[in-house]
Amino acid sequence: MELVCPAGTPAALRAAVEAGAHAVYCGFADETNARNFPGLNFSREELAEGVAHAHARGAKVLVAINTFPRAGDQALWHSAVADAEAAGADAVILADIGLLAHAAEKHPNLRLHLSVQAAAANPDAINMYAESFGVKRVVLPRVLTVDEIAAINHEIDVETEVFVFGGLCVMAEGRCSLSSYATGKSPNMNGVCSPASHVAYAEVNGAQEARLGDFLIHRTPKGAVAPYPTLCKGCFTSPDAKGEVQTGHIFEDPASLDATRLIPALQKAGVTALKIEGRQRSRAYVAQVVRAFRAAVEAADRGQPMPEGLLAKLTEGQAATTGAYAKTWR
């Protein structure tokens, strides 16, 4: 199976390639990609250089243009597709149906992958994208069991790619509203979930408080591991059925996805590619995770047991879950 790895910067791209990534995915430094944060992403020149570096070492580069164009401002997204092709990208990862139609018509030789942001989770939807736009691969949303993925693969002719490590988005992919409600910046249109400009930390009575916009979302005891400041994994206080105040995580505990032990089952289910989340992470993080998963993929090919627990310290809150794959997700 192909190992698809994150690169938020040119340095991370090089680190991923050197660590054994079969493919790297990245985005331009603008609203066309869903990790539009200051200090991240690629200029047009940097992308061309990154593609050349990866190709020289046998790796592919996939460009995420996976946000939804604003009405009347499609030119930015159209130019991103053209610039990715000009840079020599092996594929673009798209979510918007209009942008897919544009790419299929104007760039017929460019390989198209369907982003997880499109939330295509059944054979009818996937086949529609393949037949209408020539999509060659679909990134499946993180709401499916392994058995469901296998069933989908029996009814489609395109490749499937699934997430195996990193941040676990608990909202339906491509439909997030909570962060947009709190900050006025949409993850799906502006490319920013919990933008750093709207996150504030303060020490109060010996504990660290994290706020997103006007919302207090975490109060972490001194010395404890602080989770990523997202509303969907925030700790909320509310009355229970008896009227007593309870505090806890409504959607999901702060934890990262780690599906290492499921790699053989995903391989048997017909999955083509395994994806690691983490374009906001450092090149040291990327290198460590890629090395671990390259070893796991090679072990799966040899029929050997999966190595486990190697990346526990790199997970959110130092806790991990297999998410919806085995329906152990709350």
Short mmCIF file of C-alpha atoms in Angstrom, two decimals:
data_model
loop_
_atom_site.label_atom_id
_atom_site.label_comp_id
_atom_site.label_asym_id
_atom_site.label_seq_id
_atom_site.Cartn_x
_atom_site.Cartn_y
_atom_site.Cartn_z
CA MET A 1 0.00 0.00 0.00
CA GLU A 2 1.11 3.53 -0.76
CA LEU A 3 2.07 5.65 2.25
CA VAL A 4 0.79 9.23 1.78
CA CYS A 5 2.46 11.66 4.17
CA PRO A 6 1.93 15.30 5.20
CA ALA A 7 4.17 18.22 4.32
CA GLY A 8 3.26 21.64 5.66
CA THR A 9 6.60 23.13 4.63
CA PRO A 10 9.38 22.39 2.12
CA ALA A 11 11.51 21.14 5.03
CA ALA A 12 8.77 18.70 6.06
CA LEU A 13 8.47 17.50 2.47
CA ARG A 14 12.15 16.68 2.35
CA ALA A 15 11.95 14.99 5.77
CA ALA A 16 8.97 12.85 4.68
CA VAL A 17 10.67 11.75 1.47
CA GLU A 18 13.92 10.89 3.22
CA ALA A 19 11.99 8.93 5.89
CA GLY A 20 10.36 6.70 3.27
CA ALA A 21 7.12 8.33 2.11
CA HIS A 22 5.80 6.91 -1.15
CA ALA A 23 3.84 10.14 -1.68
CA VAL A 24 3.64 13.54 -0.01
CA TYR A 25 0.64 15.87 0.05
CA CYS A 26 0.87 19.62 0.48
CA GLY A 27 -0.92 22.86 -0.43
CA PHE A 28 -0.43 26.42 -1.55
CA ALA A 29 -0.12 29.28 0.95
CA ASP A 30 -3.66 30.58 0.43
CA GLU A 31 -7.32 29.72 1.00
CA THR A 32 -7.34 26.94 -1.59
CA ASN A 33 -6.20 24.36 0.96
CA ALA A 34 -7.66 23.32 4.30
CA ARG A 35 -4.51 24.04 6.30
CA ASN A 36 -4.22 27.74 5.55
CA PHE A 37 -2.12 28.84 8.53
CA PRO A 38 0.65 31.46 8.81
CA GLY A 39 4.09 29.97 8.27
CA LEU A 40 2.79 26.87 6.50
CA ASN A 41 2.42 25.75 2.91
CA PHE A 42 4.16 26.38 -0.39
CA SER A 43 4.74 29.16 -2.86
CA ARG A 44 4.56 28.21 -6.53
CA GLU A 45 8.35 28.14 -6.75
CA GLU A 46 8.66 26.03 -3.58
CA LEU A 47 6.16 23.52 -4.92
CA ALA A 48 8.09 23.08 -8.18
CA GLU A 49 11.29 22.57 -6.20
CA GLY A 50 9.55 20.11 -3.87
CA VAL A 51 8.19 18.10 -6.77
CA ALA A 52 11.62 17.89 -8.35
CA HIS A 53 13.15 16.78 -5.04
CA ALA A 54 10.51 14.09 -4.51
CA HIS A 55 10.58 12.79 -8.07
CA ALA A 56 14.36 12.49 -7.98
CA ARG A 57 13.93 10.11 -5.04
CA GLY A 58 11.02 8.13 -6.42
CA ALA A 59 8.23 9.80 -4.44
CA LYS A 60 5.04 11.47 -5.67
CA VAL A 61 3.57 14.86 -4.74
CA LEU A 62 -0.18 15.40 -4.36
CA VAL A 63 -1.51 18.97 -4.05
CA ALA A 64 -4.51 19.58 -1.82
CA ILE A 65 -6.87 22.17 -3.30
CA ASN A 66 -9.59 20.96 -1.00
CA THR A 67 -11.58 23.98 0.16
CA PHE A 68 -14.77 25.27 -1.45
CA PRO A 69 -14.46 28.31 -3.77
CA ARG A 70 -16.42 31.42 -2.82
CA ALA A 71 -19.02 32.62 -5.29
CA GLY A 72 -17.48 35.12 -7.68
CA ASP A 73 -13.92 34.29 -6.61
CA GLN A 74 -13.27 31.00 -8.38
CA ALA A 75 -10.20 32.35 -10.19
CA LEU A 76 -7.94 31.68 -7.19
CA TRP A 77 -8.94 28.00 -7.16
CA HIS A 78 -8.71 27.68 -10.94
CA SER A 79 -5.19 29.09 -10.95
CA ALA A 80 -4.18 26.72 -8.14
CA VAL A 81 -5.14 23.72 -10.26
CA ALA A 82 -3.22 25.09 -13.25
CA ASP A 83 -0.18 25.94 -11.13
CA ALA A 84 -0.11 22.48 -9.54
CA GLU A 85 -0.09 20.88 -12.97
CA ALA A 86 2.63 23.27 -14.17
CA ALA A 87 4.77 22.36 -11.16
CA GLY A 88 4.60 18.68 -12.13
CA ALA A 89 2.26 17.49 -9.37
CA ASP A 90 1.24 13.84 -9.67
CA ALA A 91 -2.36 14.61 -8.69
CA VAL A 92 -4.58 17.29 -7.18
CA ILE A 93 -6.94 16.56 -4.29
CA LEU A 94 -10.26 18.35 -4.85
CA ALA A 95 -13.55 18.54 -2.93
CA ASP A 96 -15.79 21.05 -4.73
CA ILE A 97 -17.93 19.60 -7.51
CA GLY A 98 -17.63 22.73 -9.65
CA LEU A 99 -13.84 22.72 -9.32
CA LEU A 100 -13.78 19.05 -10.27
CA ALA A 101 -15.78 19.87 -13.41
CA HIS A 102 -13.37 22.71 -14.23
CA ALA A 103 -10.29 20.52 -13.72
CA ALA A 104 -11.71 17.66 -15.78
CA GLU A 105 -12.50 19.98 -18.68
CA LYS A 106 -9.48 22.30 -18.64
CA HIS A 107 -6.80 19.88 -17.41
CA PRO A 108 -7.72 16.47 -18.87
CA ASN A 109 -4.24 15.02 -18.31
CA LEU A 110 -4.13 15.91 -14.61
CA ARG A 111 -4.90 13.06 -12.22
CA LEU A 112 -7.81 13.89 -9.88
CA HIS A 113 -8.23 12.61 -6.34
CA LEU A 114 -11.42 13.22 -4.35
CA SER A 115 -10.74 14.89 -1.01
CA VAL A 116 -12.12 13.61 2.26
CA GLN A 117 -13.80 17.03 2.40
CA ALA A 118 -16.24 15.81 -0.23
CA ALA A 119 -17.50 13.25 2.30
CA ALA A 120 -18.16 10.54 -0.31
CA ALA A 121 -18.96 7.50 1.83
CA ASN A 122 -20.91 5.13 -0.42
CA PRO A 123 -20.43 3.48 -3.84
CA ASP A 124 -23.10 5.54 -5.62
CA ALA A 125 -21.42 8.83 -4.69
CA ILE A 126 -17.93 7.57 -5.51
CA ASN A 127 -18.97 6.12 -8.86
CA MET A 128 -20.70 9.38 -9.75
CA TYR A 129 -17.45 11.31 -9.19
CA ALA A 130 -15.50 8.74 -11.19
CA GLU A 131 -17.92 8.66 -14.13
CA SER A 132 -18.55 12.41 -14.26
CA PHE A 133 -15.05 13.76 -13.66
CA GLY A 134 -12.62 10.87 -14.09
CA VAL A 135 -11.62 10.77 -10.43
CA LYS A 136 -8.99 8.06 -9.93
CA ARG A 137 -8.85 7.91 -6.12
CA VAL A 138 -11.18 8.80 -3.25
CA VAL A 139 -10.07 9.66 0.28
CA LEU A 140 -12.72 8.04 2.44
CA PRO A 141 -14.22 9.96 5.39
CA ARG A 142 -13.34 8.75 8.88
CA VAL A 143 -16.79 7.37 9.67
CA LEU A 144 -16.52 3.89 8.11
CA THR A 145 -15.68 0.49 9.56
CA VAL A 146 -13.14 -1.76 7.86
CA ASP A 147 -15.98 -4.04 6.71
CA GLU A 148 -17.81 -1.06 5.19
CA ILE A 149 -14.65 -0.03 3.34
CA ALA A 150 -14.31 -3.56 1.96
CA ALA A 151 -17.93 -3.49 0.78
CA ILE A 152 -17.38 -0.15 -0.95
CA ASN A 153 -14.28 -1.44 -2.71
CA HIS A 154 -16.30 -4.33 -4.17
CA GLU A 155 -18.58 -1.85 -5.93
CA ILE A 156 -16.15 0.76 -7.28
CA ASP A 157 -13.31 0.81 -9.79
CA VAL A 158 -11.30 3.66 -8.26
CA GLU A 159 -8.56 3.56 -5.65
CA THR A 160 -9.35 4.20 -1.98
CA GLU A 161 -7.20 6.07 0.51
CA VAL A 162 -7.85 6.08 4.26
CA PHE A 163 -6.44 7.91 7.27
CA VAL A 164 -4.39 5.84 9.70
CA PHE A 165 -2.74 8.38 12.02
CA GLY A 166 -3.07 11.92 13.31
CA GLY A 167 -5.82 14.35 14.15
CA LEU A 168 -9.28 12.81 14.24
CA CYS A 169 -11.94 15.21 13.02
CA VAL A 170 -15.16 14.30 14.79
CA MET A 171 -17.35 16.47 12.57
CA ALA A 172 -18.58 15.07 9.24
CA GLU A 173 -15.82 15.89 6.79
CA GLY A 174 -16.51 18.95 4.69
CA ARG A 175 -19.38 20.06 6.89
CA CYS A 176 -17.71 21.61 9.96
CA SER A 177 -19.55 24.58 11.47
CA LEU A 178 -18.41 24.84 15.11
CA SER A 179 -15.05 26.53 14.50
CA SER A 180 -16.66 28.85 11.96
CA TYR A 181 -19.34 29.77 14.51
CA ALA A 182 -16.72 30.63 17.14
CA THR A 183 -14.26 32.54 14.97
CA GLY A 184 -16.00 33.66 11.79
CA LYS A 185 -13.40 31.76 9.77
CA SER A 186 -14.65 28.68 7.94
CA PRO A 187 -12.48 25.54 7.81
CA ASN A 188 -14.23 24.62 4.57
CA MET A 189 -13.90 27.97 2.76
CA ASN A 190 -11.02 29.79 4.46
CA GLY A 191 -9.05 26.67 5.33
CA VAL A 192 -8.68 27.42 9.04
CA CYS A 193 -9.95 25.23 11.87
CA SER A 194 -9.29 26.93 15.22
CA PRO A 195 -7.14 29.70 13.70
CA ALA A 196 -4.21 30.65 15.92
CA SER A 197 -5.26 34.31 15.81
CA HIS A 198 -8.41 33.38 17.74
CA VAL A 199 -6.78 31.12 20.36
CA ALA A 200 -5.83 32.60 23.72
CA TYR A 201 -4.20 30.98 26.76
CA ALA A 202 -4.11 32.28 30.33
CA GLU A 203 -3.11 30.90 33.73
CA VAL A 204 -6.02 31.12 36.17
CA ASN A 205 -5.82 29.79 39.74
CA GLY A 206 -2.90 27.54 38.84
CA ALA A 207 -4.57 26.01 35.79
CA GLN A 208 -4.14 26.84 32.11
CA GLU A 209 -7.28 28.04 30.36
CA ALA A 210 -7.66 27.87 26.58
CA ARG A 211 -10.22 29.98 24.74
CA LEU A 212 -11.33 29.93 21.13
CA GLY A 213 -12.93 33.25 20.37
CA ASP A 214 -15.26 33.97 23.30
CA PHE A 215 -15.50 30.32 24.37
CA LEU A 216 -13.59 28.74 27.23
CA ILE A 217 -12.96 25.26 25.87
CA HIS A 218 -10.35 23.75 28.22
CA ARG A 219 -9.09 24.20 31.78
CA THR A 220 -5.99 22.04 32.13
CA PRO A 221 -4.32 21.40 35.52
CA LYS A 222 -0.74 22.57 35.84
CA GLY A 223 1.66 20.05 34.31
CA ALA A 224 -1.05 18.12 32.45
CA VAL A 225 -1.02 17.60 28.69
CA ALA A 226 -3.15 20.25 26.96
CA PRO A 227 -5.26 19.12 23.99
CA TYR A 228 -5.52 20.92 20.66
CA PRO A 229 -7.88 23.92 21.06
CA THR A 230 -10.89 22.80 19.03
CA LEU A 231 -14.53 23.23 20.02
CA CYS A 232 -15.47 19.73 18.87
CA LYS A 233 -13.07 18.28 21.46
CA GLY A 234 -13.76 20.93 24.05
CA CYS A 235 -14.70 20.11 27.63
CA PHE A 236 -18.24 21.34 28.34
CA THR A 237 -20.28 21.83 31.51
CA SER A 238 -24.00 21.07 31.42
CA PRO A 239 -26.79 19.75 33.66
CA ASP A 240 -27.66 16.08 33.46
CA ALA A 241 -31.17 14.55 33.58
CA LYS A 242 -31.32 15.14 37.33
CA GLY A 243 -30.24 18.75 37.02
CA GLU A 244 -26.79 18.08 38.45
CA VAL A 245 -23.87 19.80 36.73
CA GLN A 246 -21.59 17.45 34.79
CA THR A 247 -18.34 18.28 33.02
CA GLY A 248 -17.00 16.22 30.14
CA HIS A 249 -16.40 15.80 26.42
CA ILE A 250 -19.67 15.86 24.50
CA PHE A 251 -18.35 14.75 21.11
CA GLU A 252 -15.10 12.90 21.73
CA ASP A 253 -12.19 12.86 24.15
CA PRO A 254 -9.02 14.62 22.93
CA ALA A 255 -7.25 11.74 21.21
CA SER A 256 -5.49 10.99 17.95
CA LEU A 257 -6.26 8.31 15.40
CA ASP A 258 -3.81 5.41 15.37
CA ALA A 259 -4.93 2.54 13.15
CA THR A 260 -1.55 0.80 12.96
CA ARG A 261 -2.91 -2.55 14.13
CA LEU A 262 -5.62 -2.41 11.46
CA ILE A 263 -3.21 -2.11 8.50
CA PRO A 264 -3.44 -5.82 7.56
CA ALA A 265 -7.26 -5.64 7.67
CA LEU A 266 -7.26 -2.47 5.55
CA GLN A 267 -4.94 -4.17 3.08
CA LYS A 268 -7.30 -7.14 2.87
CA ALA A 269 -10.23 -4.72 2.41
CA GLY A 270 -8.61 -3.47 -0.81
CA VAL A 271 -7.31 -0.10 0.37
CA THR A 272 -4.73 1.41 -2.00
CA ALA A 273 -3.17 4.09 0.19
CA LEU A 274 -2.70 4.95 3.86
CA LYS A 275 -2.78 8.61 4.81
CA ILE A 276 -1.11 10.35 7.74
CA GLU A 277 -2.60 13.65 8.95
CA GLY A 278 -0.28 16.40 10.18
CA ARG A 279 0.57 19.29 7.87
CA GLN A 280 0.73 21.57 10.92
CA ARG A 281 3.40 19.39 12.52
CA SER A 282 7.17 19.81 12.58
CA ARG A 283 9.55 18.04 10.22
CA ALA A 284 10.87 16.01 13.19
CA TYR A 285 7.34 14.75 13.90
CA VAL A 286 6.78 13.96 10.23
CA ALA A 287 10.04 12.03 9.95
CA GLN A 288 9.34 9.93 13.05
CA VAL A 289 5.77 9.06 12.05
CA VAL A 290 6.70 8.26 8.45
CA ARG A 291 9.53 5.95 9.50
CA ALA A 292 7.21 4.09 11.86
CA PHE A 293 4.49 3.63 9.26
CA ARG A 294 6.89 2.68 6.49
CA ALA A 295 8.10 -0.11 8.79
CA ALA A 296 4.49 -1.12 9.50
CA VAL A 297 3.56 -1.23 5.80
CA GLU A 298 6.60 -3.36 5.01
CA ALA A 299 5.77 -5.67 7.92
CA ALA A 300 2.24 -6.08 6.55
CA ASP A 301 3.67 -7.03 3.16
CA ARG A 302 5.74 -9.73 4.86
CA GLY A 303 2.80 -10.96 6.93
CA GLN A 304 4.48 -9.96 10.18
CA PRO A 305 2.76 -8.52 13.29
CA MET A 306 2.18 -4.78 13.42
CA PRO A 307 4.49 -2.77 15.70
CA GLU A 308 2.42 -0.88 18.28
CA GLY A 309 2.93 1.90 20.79
CA LEU A 310 5.86 3.50 18.96
CA LEU A 311 4.10 6.83 18.52
CA ALA A 312 2.17 7.17 21.78
CA LYS A 313 4.01 10.34 22.80
CA LEU A 314 3.07 12.06 19.52
CA THR A 315 -0.70 11.67 19.90
CA GLU A 316 -3.08 14.38 21.09
CA GLY A 317 -3.30 14.21 24.88
CA GLN A 318 -0.97 11.22 24.55
CA ALA A 319 -4.06 9.11 23.87
CA ALA A 320 -5.08 7.19 20.76
CA THR A 321 -8.16 5.54 19.28
CA THR A 322 -9.02 3.46 16.24
CA GLY A 323 -11.98 5.78 15.74
CA ALA A 324 -14.91 4.52 13.71
CA TYR A 325 -12.91 1.73 12.04
CA ALA A 326 -13.86 -0.74 14.78
CA LYS A 327 -16.81 1.29 16.13
CA THR A 328 -14.97 1.88 19.41
CA TRP A 329 -15.42 5.61 18.89
CA ARG A 330 -18.00 7.12 21.25
#
